[in-house]
Coordinates of C-alpha atoms in Angstrom, one line a residue:
M1 CA 78.7 15.5 -83.4
A2 CA 77.3 18.8 -82.1
T3 CA 74.2 20.0 -83.8
E4 CA 75.6 23.4 -84.6
Q5 CA 78.5 21.9 -86.5
V6 CA 76.4 20.2 -89.1
L7 CA 73.2 22.1 -89.1
H8 CA 73.7 24.3 -92.2
M9 CA 72.5 24.1 -95.8
N10 CA 74.8 23.1 -98.7
G11 CA 77.1 26.1 -99.4
G12 CA 78.5 27.4 -102.6
V13 CA 76.8 27.7 -106.0
G14 CA 77.1 24.1 -107.2
D15 CA 74.4 21.7 -108.5
T16 CA 73.3 20.6 -104.9
S17 CA 73.8 24.0 -103.3
Y18 CA 71.1 25.8 -101.3
A19 CA 71.7 28.9 -103.4
N20 CA 70.6 27.0 -106.5
N21 CA 67.9 24.8 -104.8
S22 CA 65.8 27.0 -102.6
T23 CA 62.9 27.8 -104.9
F24 CA 60.2 26.5 -102.6
Q25 CA 61.3 28.7 -99.8
R26 CA 61.4 31.7 -102.1
K27 CA 58.0 31.0 -103.5
M28 CA 56.5 30.7 -100.1
M29 CA 58.0 34.0 -98.9
M30 CA 56.6 35.7 -102.0
L31 CA 53.1 34.1 -102.0
I32 CA 52.0 33.1 -98.5
T33 CA 53.9 35.3 -96.0
K34 CA 54.3 38.6 -97.9
H35 CA 50.9 40.0 -96.9
V36 CA 51.8 39.4 -93.2
L37 CA 55.2 41.1 -93.7
E38 CA 53.6 44.1 -95.4
D39 CA 51.1 44.5 -92.6
S40 CA 53.5 44.1 -89.8
I41 CA 56.3 46.5 -91.3
T42 CA 53.8 49.1 -92.3
R43 CA 52.4 49.2 -88.7
L44 CA 55.9 49.1 -87.2
Y45 CA 57.3 51.9 -89.4
C46 CA 54.3 54.2 -89.2
S47 CA 54.3 53.9 -85.4
T48 CA 58.0 54.8 -85.0
F49 CA 59.3 56.5 -88.2
P50 CA 62.9 55.6 -87.3
N51 CA 65.9 57.3 -88.9
C52 CA 67.5 53.9 -89.3
L53 CA 65.3 50.8 -89.5
K54 CA 67.2 47.9 -88.0
V55 CA 66.1 44.5 -89.1
A56 CA 67.5 41.0 -88.4
D57 CA 66.9 37.9 -90.4
L58 CA 67.4 34.8 -88.3
G59 CA 68.4 31.7 -90.1
C60 CA 69.1 33.6 -93.3
S61 CA 71.1 30.8 -94.9
S62 CA 72.8 31.7 -98.2
G63 CA 72.0 32.5 -101.8
P64 CA 69.3 34.7 -103.3
N65 CA 66.8 34.2 -100.5
A66 CA 69.0 35.7 -98.0
L67 CA 68.5 39.3 -99.6
L68 CA 64.8 38.8 -100.5
L69 CA 63.6 40.0 -97.1
A70 CA 65.7 43.2 -97.4
S71 CA 64.4 43.8 -100.8
N72 CA 60.7 43.3 -99.7
I73 CA 61.1 45.6 -96.6
I74 CA 62.7 48.3 -98.7
N75 CA 59.8 48.2 -101.1
I76 CA 57.1 48.3 -98.4
V77 CA 58.7 51.3 -96.7
D78 CA 59.2 53.0 -100.1
V79 CA 55.4 52.7 -100.8
V80 CA 54.6 54.2 -97.3
N81 CA 57.0 57.0 -97.8
Q82 CA 55.6 57.9 -101.2
T83 CA 52.1 57.9 -99.8
L84 CA 53.1 60.2 -96.9
N85 CA 55.5 62.2 -98.9
R86 CA 58.5 61.4 -96.4
E87 CA 62.1 60.9 -97.0
A88 CA 63.4 57.3 -96.9
P89 CA 65.1 56.1 -93.7
M90 CA 68.5 54.4 -93.6
F91 CA 68.3 50.5 -93.3
Q92 CA 70.5 48.3 -91.4
F93 CA 70.1 44.5 -92.0
F94 CA 71.8 41.9 -89.9
L95 CA 72.0 38.4 -91.4
N96 CA 72.1 35.6 -88.9
D97 CA 72.8 31.9 -89.1
L98 CA 75.1 29.4 -87.5
F99 CA 78.9 29.6 -87.8
G100 CA 78.9 27.0 -90.6
N101 CA 76.8 29.0 -92.9
D102 CA 78.0 30.1 -96.2
F103 CA 77.9 33.9 -95.7
N104 CA 80.5 34.5 -98.4
T105 CA 78.1 33.5 -101.2
T106 CA 75.6 36.0 -100.0
F107 CA 77.9 38.9 -99.7
K108 CA 79.4 38.4 -103.1
S109 CA 75.9 39.0 -104.5
L110 CA 75.6 42.4 -102.7
P111 CA 77.1 44.5 -105.6
C112 CA 74.4 43.3 -107.8
F113 CA 71.7 43.9 -105.1
Y114 CA 72.8 47.4 -104.6
Q115 CA 72.8 48.0 -108.5
T116 CA 69.3 46.7 -108.8
L117 CA 68.1 48.9 -106.1
Q118 CA 69.8 52.0 -107.8
D119 CA 68.3 51.0 -111.1
E120 CA 64.7 50.6 -109.7
K121 CA 64.6 53.6 -107.3
G122 CA 67.4 55.9 -108.2
D123 CA 68.2 58.1 -105.2
K124 CA 64.8 57.5 -103.6
F125 CA 66.0 54.9 -101.0
G126 CA 68.1 55.5 -98.0
P127 CA 71.6 54.1 -97.4
C128 CA 71.4 50.4 -96.8
F129 CA 73.9 48.4 -94.7
F130 CA 74.5 44.7 -94.3
S131 CA 76.4 42.6 -91.8
A132 CA 76.7 39.1 -90.6
T133 CA 75.8 38.1 -87.1
P134 CA 76.8 34.4 -86.7
G135 CA 75.6 32.4 -83.8
S136 CA 72.6 30.4 -82.6
F137 CA 69.3 32.2 -82.3
Y138 CA 68.6 30.1 -79.2
G139 CA 70.5 32.7 -77.2
R140 CA 71.4 36.4 -77.3
L141 CA 72.8 37.9 -80.5
F142 CA 72.3 41.7 -80.1
P143 CA 72.5 44.2 -77.3
N144 CA 69.3 45.2 -75.3
D145 CA 66.9 47.5 -77.2
S146 CA 68.7 47.6 -80.4
I147 CA 66.5 45.9 -83.1
H148 CA 63.1 47.1 -84.5
F149 CA 62.1 44.0 -86.4
F150 CA 63.1 40.2 -86.4
H151 CA 62.2 37.9 -89.2
S152 CA 62.7 34.1 -89.5
S153 CA 61.5 31.9 -92.3
Y154 CA 61.6 28.1 -92.3
S155 CA 64.2 28.0 -89.5
L156 CA 62.7 27.8 -86.1
H157 CA 61.4 24.2 -86.5
W158 CA 65.1 23.3 -86.1
L159 CA 65.9 22.6 -82.4
S160 CA 69.0 23.4 -80.6
K161 CA 69.7 19.6 -80.2
T162 CA 68.0 16.3 -80.4
P163 CA 65.9 15.6 -77.2
N164 CA 68.0 14.0 -74.4
E165 CA 65.3 11.3 -74.0
L166 CA 66.1 10.1 -77.6
T167 CA 69.9 10.2 -77.4
D168 CA 70.5 8.9 -73.8
A169 CA 68.0 6.0 -73.7
A170 CA 69.5 2.5 -73.1
E171 CA 67.4 1.3 -76.1
P172 CA 66.3 3.4 -79.1
I173 CA 62.7 4.5 -78.7
N174 CA 62.0 5.7 -82.2
K175 CA 63.3 2.6 -84.0
G176 CA 63.2 2.7 -87.8
A177 CA 62.3 6.4 -88.0
I178 CA 64.4 9.6 -87.9
Y179 CA 61.5 11.9 -87.1
L180 CA 58.1 12.1 -85.5
T181 CA 55.7 9.9 -87.4
K182 CA 52.2 8.4 -86.9
T183 CA 53.7 5.3 -85.6
S184 CA 56.1 6.9 -83.2
P185 CA 55.5 6.1 -79.5
P186 CA 53.8 8.9 -77.4
S187 CA 57.1 9.3 -75.5
V188 CA 58.7 10.4 -78.7
H189 CA 56.2 13.2 -79.2
K190 CA 56.5 14.2 -75.6
A191 CA 60.3 14.5 -75.8
Y192 CA 60.2 16.5 -79.0
F193 CA 57.6 19.0 -77.7
A194 CA 59.4 19.6 -74.5
Q195 CA 62.6 20.4 -76.3
F196 CA 60.7 22.7 -78.7
Q197 CA 59.1 24.5 -75.8
E198 CA 62.4 25.0 -74.0
D199 CA 64.1 26.3 -77.1
F200 CA 61.3 28.5 -78.4
K201 CA 60.8 30.1 -74.9
F202 CA 64.5 30.9 -74.8
F203 CA 64.3 32.3 -78.2
L204 CA 61.3 34.6 -77.3
R205 CA 63.0 35.8 -74.1
S206 CA 66.2 36.6 -76.0
R207 CA 64.3 38.5 -78.8
S208 CA 62.2 40.4 -76.3
S209 CA 65.4 41.8 -74.6
E210 CA 66.8 42.8 -77.9
L211 CA 63.8 44.5 -79.5
L212 CA 63.1 48.2 -79.1
P213 CA 59.8 49.1 -77.5
G214 CA 57.1 48.5 -80.1
G215 CA 59.2 46.0 -81.8
A216 CA 57.8 43.1 -83.8
M217 CA 58.5 39.7 -85.4
V218 CA 57.3 37.7 -88.3
L219 CA 58.0 34.1 -88.1
T220 CA 57.3 31.3 -90.5
F221 CA 57.4 27.6 -89.3
I222 CA 56.9 24.3 -91.0
G223 CA 54.1 23.0 -88.9
R224 CA 51.9 19.9 -88.8
D225 CA 48.4 18.9 -88.1
E226 CA 47.2 17.2 -84.8
N227 CA 47.1 13.7 -86.3
N228 CA 50.5 13.8 -88.2
D229 CA 48.6 13.0 -91.3
L230 CA 50.8 15.1 -93.5
I231 CA 54.0 13.5 -94.9
N232 CA 57.0 15.9 -95.0
A233 CA 60.4 15.4 -96.5
W234 CA 61.9 13.9 -93.2
V235 CA 59.3 11.2 -93.2
I236 CA 60.2 10.2 -96.7
I237 CA 63.9 10.3 -96.0
G238 CA 63.2 8.0 -93.2
M239 CA 61.4 5.6 -95.5
A240 CA 64.4 5.6 -97.9
L241 CA 66.9 5.0 -95.1
K242 CA 64.7 2.2 -93.7
D243 CA 64.9 0.4 -97.1
M244 CA 68.7 1.0 -97.3
A245 CA 69.0 -0.6 -93.7
E246 CA 67.0 -3.6 -94.7
E247 CA 69.4 -4.0 -97.7
K248 CA 72.4 -3.7 -95.4
L249 CA 73.6 -0.6 -97.2
I250 CA 73.6 1.4 -93.9
E251 CA 73.7 0.0 -90.3
Q252 CA 70.3 -0.7 -88.7
A253 CA 71.7 0.5 -85.3
K254 CA 72.7 3.8 -86.8
L255 CA 69.2 4.4 -88.2
D256 CA 67.5 3.3 -84.9
S257 CA 69.6 5.7 -82.9
F258 CA 69.4 8.8 -85.3
N259 CA 66.7 11.4 -84.8
I260 CA 66.6 14.7 -86.6
P261 CA 66.7 17.8 -84.3
S262 CA 63.6 19.3 -85.8
Y263 CA 60.1 19.7 -84.6
C264 CA 57.1 20.9 -86.6
P265 CA 54.5 22.3 -84.0
T266 CA 50.8 22.7 -84.4
P267 CA 49.2 26.2 -84.3
E268 CA 47.9 25.3 -80.8
E269 CA 51.3 24.4 -79.5
I270 CA 52.8 27.6 -80.9
R271 CA 50.0 29.6 -79.2
Q272 CA 50.3 27.9 -76.0
T273 CA 54.2 28.4 -75.9
I274 CA 54.0 32.1 -76.7
E275 CA 51.3 32.7 -74.1
E276 CA 53.2 30.8 -71.4
E277 CA 56.4 32.7 -72.0
G278 CA 54.6 36.0 -71.9
S279 CA 56.9 38.4 -73.7
F280 CA 54.8 38.8 -76.9
D281 CA 51.3 39.4 -78.0
I282 CA 50.0 37.5 -81.0
Q283 CA 48.6 39.8 -83.7
R284 CA 48.1 37.1 -86.3
L285 CA 48.6 33.3 -86.6
E286 CA 47.7 31.7 -89.8
T287 CA 48.0 28.1 -91.1
I288 CA 48.4 27.8 -94.9
R289 CA 48.7 24.3 -96.3
T290 CA 50.7 23.8 -99.4
D291 CA 51.6 20.8 -101.6
W292 CA 55.4 21.0 -101.2
V293 CA 56.1 18.8 -104.3
K294 CA 53.8 20.6 -106.7
N295 CA 54.9 24.1 -105.5
I296 CA 58.7 23.4 -105.7
N297 CA 59.5 25.8 -108.5
M298 CA 58.2 29.4 -109.1
N299 CA 58.6 29.6 -112.8
V300 CA 58.3 26.0 -114.2
S301 CA 55.1 24.0 -114.8
Y302 CA 56.1 20.3 -114.7
D303 CA 54.3 18.0 -117.0
D304 CA 57.1 15.5 -116.4
E305 CA 56.8 13.9 -113.0
E306 CA 60.3 12.5 -113.3
T307 CA 61.6 16.1 -113.7
R308 CA 59.5 17.4 -110.8
A309 CA 60.7 14.6 -108.4
E310 CA 64.3 15.3 -109.4
T311 CA 63.9 19.0 -108.6
V312 CA 62.2 18.1 -105.3
A313 CA 65.2 15.8 -104.4
K314 CA 67.8 18.5 -105.2
N315 CA 65.8 21.1 -103.1
V316 CA 65.6 18.7 -100.1
R317 CA 69.2 17.6 -100.5
A318 CA 70.5 21.2 -100.3
V319 CA 68.9 21.4 -96.8
A320 CA 69.3 17.8 -95.5
E321 CA 72.6 16.6 -96.8
P322 CA 75.0 18.0 -94.2
I323 CA 73.3 16.5 -91.3
L324 CA 72.7 13.2 -92.9
K325 CA 76.2 13.0 -94.3
S326 CA 77.6 13.4 -90.8
E327 CA 75.6 10.3 -89.6
F328 CA 75.5 8.0 -92.7
G329 CA 78.6 9.1 -94.7
E330 CA 79.1 11.0 -97.9
V331 CA 79.3 7.9 -100.1
M332 CA 75.5 7.1 -99.3
M333 CA 74.1 10.5 -100.4
D334 CA 73.7 9.8 -104.0
E335 CA 72.0 6.6 -103.3
L336 CA 69.9 8.0 -100.6
F337 CA 68.4 10.9 -102.7
C338 CA 67.9 8.8 -105.8
R339 CA 65.7 6.6 -103.6
F340 CA 64.1 9.7 -102.2
K341 CA 63.2 10.9 -105.7
N342 CA 61.7 7.4 -106.4
K343 CA 59.5 7.7 -103.2
I344 CA 58.2 11.0 -104.4
L345 CA 57.2 9.5 -107.7
Q346 CA 55.4 6.6 -105.8
L347 CA 53.6 8.8 -103.2
H348 CA 52.8 12.1 -104.9
G349 CA 49.1 12.1 -105.8
V350 CA 48.5 9.1 -103.5
E351 CA 49.4 10.5 -100.1
E352 CA 49.1 14.0 -98.6
L353 CA 52.5 15.4 -99.4
E354 CA 51.5 18.8 -97.8
L355 CA 53.0 21.2 -95.3
A356 CA 51.2 23.2 -92.9
N357 CA 53.0 26.6 -93.0
L358 CA 52.5 28.5 -89.8
V359 CA 52.9 32.3 -90.3
M360 CA 52.7 34.6 -87.3
H361 CA 53.1 38.4 -86.5
I362 CA 53.8 39.0 -82.9
T363 CA 54.7 42.2 -81.1
K364 CA 56.7 42.9 -78.0
S365 CA 54.4 43.2 -74.9
T366 CA 54.3 46.5 -73.2

């Protein structure tokens, strides 16, 4: 099945929906990337003072996080305008994700979003417009010279497809794993990195054409360290699937041939790819490591490890279920994520369950 058909978060507002299980992503946007966003938007706005600030959020998904960027940018611009005694500009936000994304849930929340803005700022903010721009960001989405600022959070580690070297090989070359691990052959890393470079360079060329002069981007990736020592959710899902294959609950051949279309780059790989493509200048590139199990919720302090692991499993399921369901069947999902939860209980505090969050501010080259 084509990647674009199954690569979306769980829609709706149910118990396993992304809307109700995306607290980690929200927390990271608020705590580790907000200072980069503030700096980049302030610099961009003060250098152009547009009448209408046009912003595109790429890979916005659905639920409350889809409007968090808009709220943050409006607040940043409002502070600048109060300092300089300027009138607020108009805002135009384009929400982008693949065609299977649940845009409806997001747009249903807009009346509440507008009311909150009105309550907080009265008439001190300009008109604010939203529209959906469905499609893959590995290609053109907007006309030339039409956008001031692009943002993408926890989306660009997704690839346009699984590398051909992994899908077309006569024999599976990443047996027993669904992702790049410490035990994967070097050819697996080579294939993943080559696909990442191809996709990311296409992304950069497309955004460079669409950005206005002086335009900028803030991008956040799930990264990794050079030695693959950090264990992310895909690695643990792979462990659970391997156990299920050994118990004949899923077919071993399916596990051996399945590889997630995702690549977590190192900072050096990001820098190399941006510099080779040549359309952007790197203003800032930071690596911030976080314990993705401990930081799963913004407001709850978990004394109960079981409750924490259950919350982690729901958050990961909201992201991973559609693509896993397409390969292993819906009937296996409850069992898989129950086992995932148990793996978290076994591993947390013993192994490094951390993410290397890569946050960058890049500007269009002149």
